[in-house]
Amino acid sequence: MDNFRSMALPNTSLLLLVLQMCALAWQAWALVDLRMEDTIEVSMDNSTEIPCLYTFTEEPKMVMVQWFVREREGHRVRISYSDLTMQKVDEDTSYSNRISVRSNSDGETLTIHGVKLSDEREFFCQVSGLSAGNGEGRTFLKVFDPPEPPVIEGVLSGVSVSGDSPLKIASCETREGFPKPNITWYRDHIPIHPTSGLANVVTLVTKESSGLYTVQSELHYKVTKEVKDAHFSCEVSYFVPGAVRTLKSKDINITVHYPTTSVEIWKESPEGSVKEGDTVEIRCQGDGNPPAPIIFNREQSDVELDSSQGLLVLKEVSRADSGVYECHSLDVDEVVDTLQLTVHYLDTAVVVPKDSEVMLKGESLTATCNALSSLETSTVWFKNGTVVGRGHIMHLQDATFDTAGQYDCEVTVPSLPGLLTSGSVHIIVQGAPQIKDADREIKLTEKVGGWVNLSCEVRGYPRPAITWSITGSQSQSWREVDKRETEDQVHSVVMLKVTTHTVAVCNSTNDFGIETKMYSIRSIPFSQTPTARKTSADNSGVIIVVIIVSILLLAVLGSVFYFLYKKGKLPCGRSGKQEITKEKTNKDDIVVEMKAKKTEESMLLKSANGEKKPPNDQNSTLSS
């Protein structure tokens, strides 16, 4: 078979040569019009079609179409052949399994499947109509493959502003694109154009074994302090069939190193004014990068204060901490900034008169309360929790016993809450005793044997002594049941048993005088007339008395009958004797009946009057 192919190919070539020579002889009067696109663009791995259209001025008797490709070395290789009788794809070429040819009345179309990067070359279509004419056309197939998105990276170690020429600040890379992609640099979305002494771009292009390109670009830039706030990015532009597209990287900041040119010091806490006892935080920061070490000291002092990372902490400050504080940046050039710290204070309140003051009743007194402070103060006076005055001075006029007591003053700083101090003064008012309701005589009415409570409340200083004088009732019939005393007040309560008309006098005395209060108590005798309303206890007593009387009556009657029986004055069934003594018996019966009635009356009277107790004793019994 292989021998047959070897013999067939020379014969076919000879035949084609003869046909071409014949065709040249007819060219003077026969032509072919062949049309092909100059360039066709396709993305890698896709399929594409290359048309070859032709027309003859004279109807050909036979048409032969051959497709060729140009190899890298420059020579041609046929990949397909067709005529009126056959159509075939040449074997043992790089297209043997990837192309197909479709014929129609206008010409032929070559289809390439799974386009590869190596397919970017010239494709030739050769048409021969023998005596009808010959023609050849060509199409260049352009293949595209988009690159990977760009990867941008800044210089990790940072860039110093001290350099005199542009330094590398970032790199950008895109991989595996075809044809070669291009990289453009941007600062804050504005393109960077290479400029002598300011910006320069170094590009490295690598062609991989696959034929794809990897492009690496380095941006060299003249760095200033302002660059620290700039955003840099790179953009890749690449070709696709019929268009140009771009891919943009993320934005990055460049770490710029520059010396400290200024520092700033400020009070971080507390907000507002500072008072004694506060914890104060002072912060200092320079504008260099990386930040330079910071130290603190007080003005006109070389003693370094303890601080950490630019923070100075002063705990429980006092007025002695007021002053000017300095912070220094230990960079190439030393830079200093200062802060004035004022610690406000409020001293302990001073009250005049101090501790306590004695006044006579009716006198006046002026008291003051104030405290030394770095700010304006406000004073309020209190007594028993109630505001009694405002201002540093308090006036007490025409003193009474109500004026006495403890006065508290509270000093504050309105502009700085938290500053507060207080003091107090104890006022004592001296005077003669003053009894409550002493100006009127109190009259009371009470039953004999009843008890009354008498109250005597007196104020004075020195504290008065109270004595009671009782006239009328028995001396042992009263006693003091309650007594309460304060610094200038006494309250005494006595319980009195009324036995007759009584006068009770409360006497109060101290070094300044005496005052009395009188009670007049009229006694009401105990009533002996039974009342219509009785208690259940009274009813029970009456019932018991009736039962006892009834038993006694029965006993007496039994004794009388027994006596008469012994004397024989009772008939006891003897009819004759009954008749003889009838009149006498009736007389005795009458006597007995009268005695019985008299005895019953006597018992009832005794029951009603009891043992004839005096009224006072009866009242005591009822009260119990």
mmCIF file of N, CA, C and O in Angstrom, residues 545 549 552-553 594-610 612:
data_model
loop_
_atom_site.group_PDB
_atom_site.id
_atom_site.type_symbol
_atom_site.label_atom_id
_atom_site.label_comp_id
_atom_site.label_asym_id
_atom_site.label_seq_id
_atom_site.Cartn_x
_atom_site.Cartn_y
_atom_site.Cartn_z
ATOM 1 N N VAL A 545 -77.596 35.040 142.179
ATOM 2 C CA VAL A 545 -78.263 35.467 143.434
ATOM 3 C C VAL A 545 -79.653 34.868 143.553
ATOM 4 O O VAL A 545 -80.083 34.378 144.617
ATOM 5 N N VAL A 549 -81.093 32.457 146.622
ATOM 6 C CA VAL A 549 -82.293 32.826 147.415
ATOM 7 C C VAL A 549 -83.344 31.726 147.355
ATOM 8 O O VAL A 549 -83.984 31.363 148.358
ATOM 9 N N LEU A 552 -82.436 28.888 149.675
ATOM 10 C CA LEU A 552 -82.657 29.244 151.083
ATOM 11 C C LEU A 552 -84.139 29.204 151.450
ATOM 12 O O LEU A 552 -84.531 28.731 152.542
ATOM 13 N N LEU A 553 -84.999 29.706 150.556
ATOM 14 C CA LEU A 553 -86.458 29.671 150.805
ATOM 15 C C LEU A 553 -86.954 28.240 150.951
ATOM 16 O O LEU A 553 -87.770 27.904 151.843
ATOM 17 N N MET A 594 -96.494 34.693 156.202
ATOM 18 C CA MET A 594 -95.982 36.042 156.375
ATOM 19 C C MET A 594 -94.489 36.006 156.605
ATOM 20 O O MET A 594 -93.730 36.814 156.069
ATOM 21 N N LYS A 595 -94.041 35.028 157.455
ATOM 22 C CA LYS A 595 -92.611 34.919 157.693
ATOM 23 C C LYS A 595 -91.862 34.596 156.416
ATOM 24 O O LYS A 595 -90.783 35.099 156.145
ATOM 25 N N ALA A 596 -92.484 33.728 155.664
ATOM 26 C CA ALA A 596 -91.827 33.379 154.406
ATOM 27 C C ALA A 596 -91.699 34.561 153.500
ATOM 28 O O ALA A 596 -90.680 34.789 152.868
ATOM 29 N N LYS A 597 -92.777 35.352 153.409
ATOM 30 C CA LYS A 597 -92.725 36.524 152.556
ATOM 31 C C LYS A 597 -91.695 37.505 153.048
ATOM 32 O O LYS A 597 -90.945 38.109 152.295
ATOM 33 N N LYS A 598 -91.644 37.692 154.432
ATOM 34 C CA LYS A 598 -90.660 38.622 154.986
ATOM 35 C C LYS A 598 -89.244 38.139 154.704
ATOM 36 O O LYS A 598 -88.350 38.924 154.361
ATOM 37 N N THR A 599 -89.019 36.848 154.854
ATOM 38 C CA THR A 599 -87.682 36.315 154.580
ATOM 39 C C THR A 599 -87.279 36.522 153.133
ATOM 40 O O THR A 599 -86.144 36.870 152.807
ATOM 41 N N GLU A 600 -88.219 36.319 152.214
ATOM 42 C CA GLU A 600 -87.925 36.500 150.777
ATOM 43 C C GLU A 600 -87.576 37.931 150.476
ATOM 44 O O GLU A 600 -86.643 38.219 149.737
ATOM 45 N N GLU A 601 -88.349 38.908 151.107
ATOM 46 C CA GLU A 601 -88.048 40.317 150.891
ATOM 47 C C GLU A 601 -86.662 40.648 151.398
ATOM 48 O O GLU A 601 -85.884 41.341 150.750
ATOM 49 N N SER A 602 -86.348 40.085 152.627
ATOM 50 C CA SER A 602 -85.028 40.352 153.203
ATOM 51 C C SER A 602 -83.916 39.860 152.304
ATOM 52 O O SER A 602 -82.927 40.543 152.058
ATOM 53 N N MET A 603 -84.081 38.677 151.761
ATOM 54 C CA MET A 603 -83.035 38.112 150.895
ATOM 55 C C MET A 603 -82.891 38.919 149.618
ATOM 56 O O MET A 603 -81.798 39.134 149.121
ATOM 57 N N LEU A 604 -84.011 39.367 149.021
ATOM 58 C CA LEU A 604 -83.953 40.143 147.781
ATOM 59 C C LEU A 604 -83.270 41.480 147.999
ATOM 60 O O LEU A 604 -82.495 41.955 147.183
ATOM 61 N N LEU A 605 -83.593 42.100 149.189
ATOM 62 C CA LEU A 605 -82.956 43.393 149.489
ATOM 63 C C LEU A 605 -81.452 43.218 149.642
ATOM 64 O O LEU A 605 -80.637 43.995 149.173
ATOM 65 N N LYS A 606 -81.063 42.136 150.399
ATOM 66 C CA LYS A 606 -79.643 41.879 150.572
ATOM 67 C C LYS A 606 -78.975 41.635 149.231
ATOM 68 O O LYS A 606 -77.860 42.057 148.977
ATOM 69 N N SER A 607 -79.654 40.896 148.334
ATOM 70 C CA SER A 607 -79.075 40.616 147.020
ATOM 71 C C SER A 607 -78.902 41.869 146.210
ATOM 72 O O SER A 607 -77.938 42.038 145.504
ATOM 73 N N ALA A 608 -79.877 42.785 146.305
ATOM 74 C CA ALA A 608 -79.801 44.005 145.513
ATOM 75 C C ALA A 608 -78.728 44.949 146.006
ATOM 76 O O ALA A 608 -78.016 45.564 145.235
ATOM 77 N N ASN A 609 -78.603 45.077 147.388
ATOM 78 C CA ASN A 609 -77.645 46.013 147.974
ATOM 79 C C ASN A 609 -76.296 45.394 148.241
ATOM 80 O O ASN A 609 -75.365 46.069 148.638
ATOM 81 N N GLY A 610 -76.159 44.085 148.054
ATOM 82 C CA GLY A 610 -74.884 43.428 148.364
ATOM 83 C C GLY A 610 -74.644 43.534 149.845
ATOM 84 O O GLY A 610 -75.531 43.347 150.676
ATOM 85 N N LYS A 612 -73.771 46.242 151.202
ATOM 86 C CA LYS A 612 -73.878 47.681 151.450
ATOM 87 C C LYS A 612 -72.505 48.335 151.410
ATOM 88 O O LYS A 612 -72.075 49.018 152.306
#
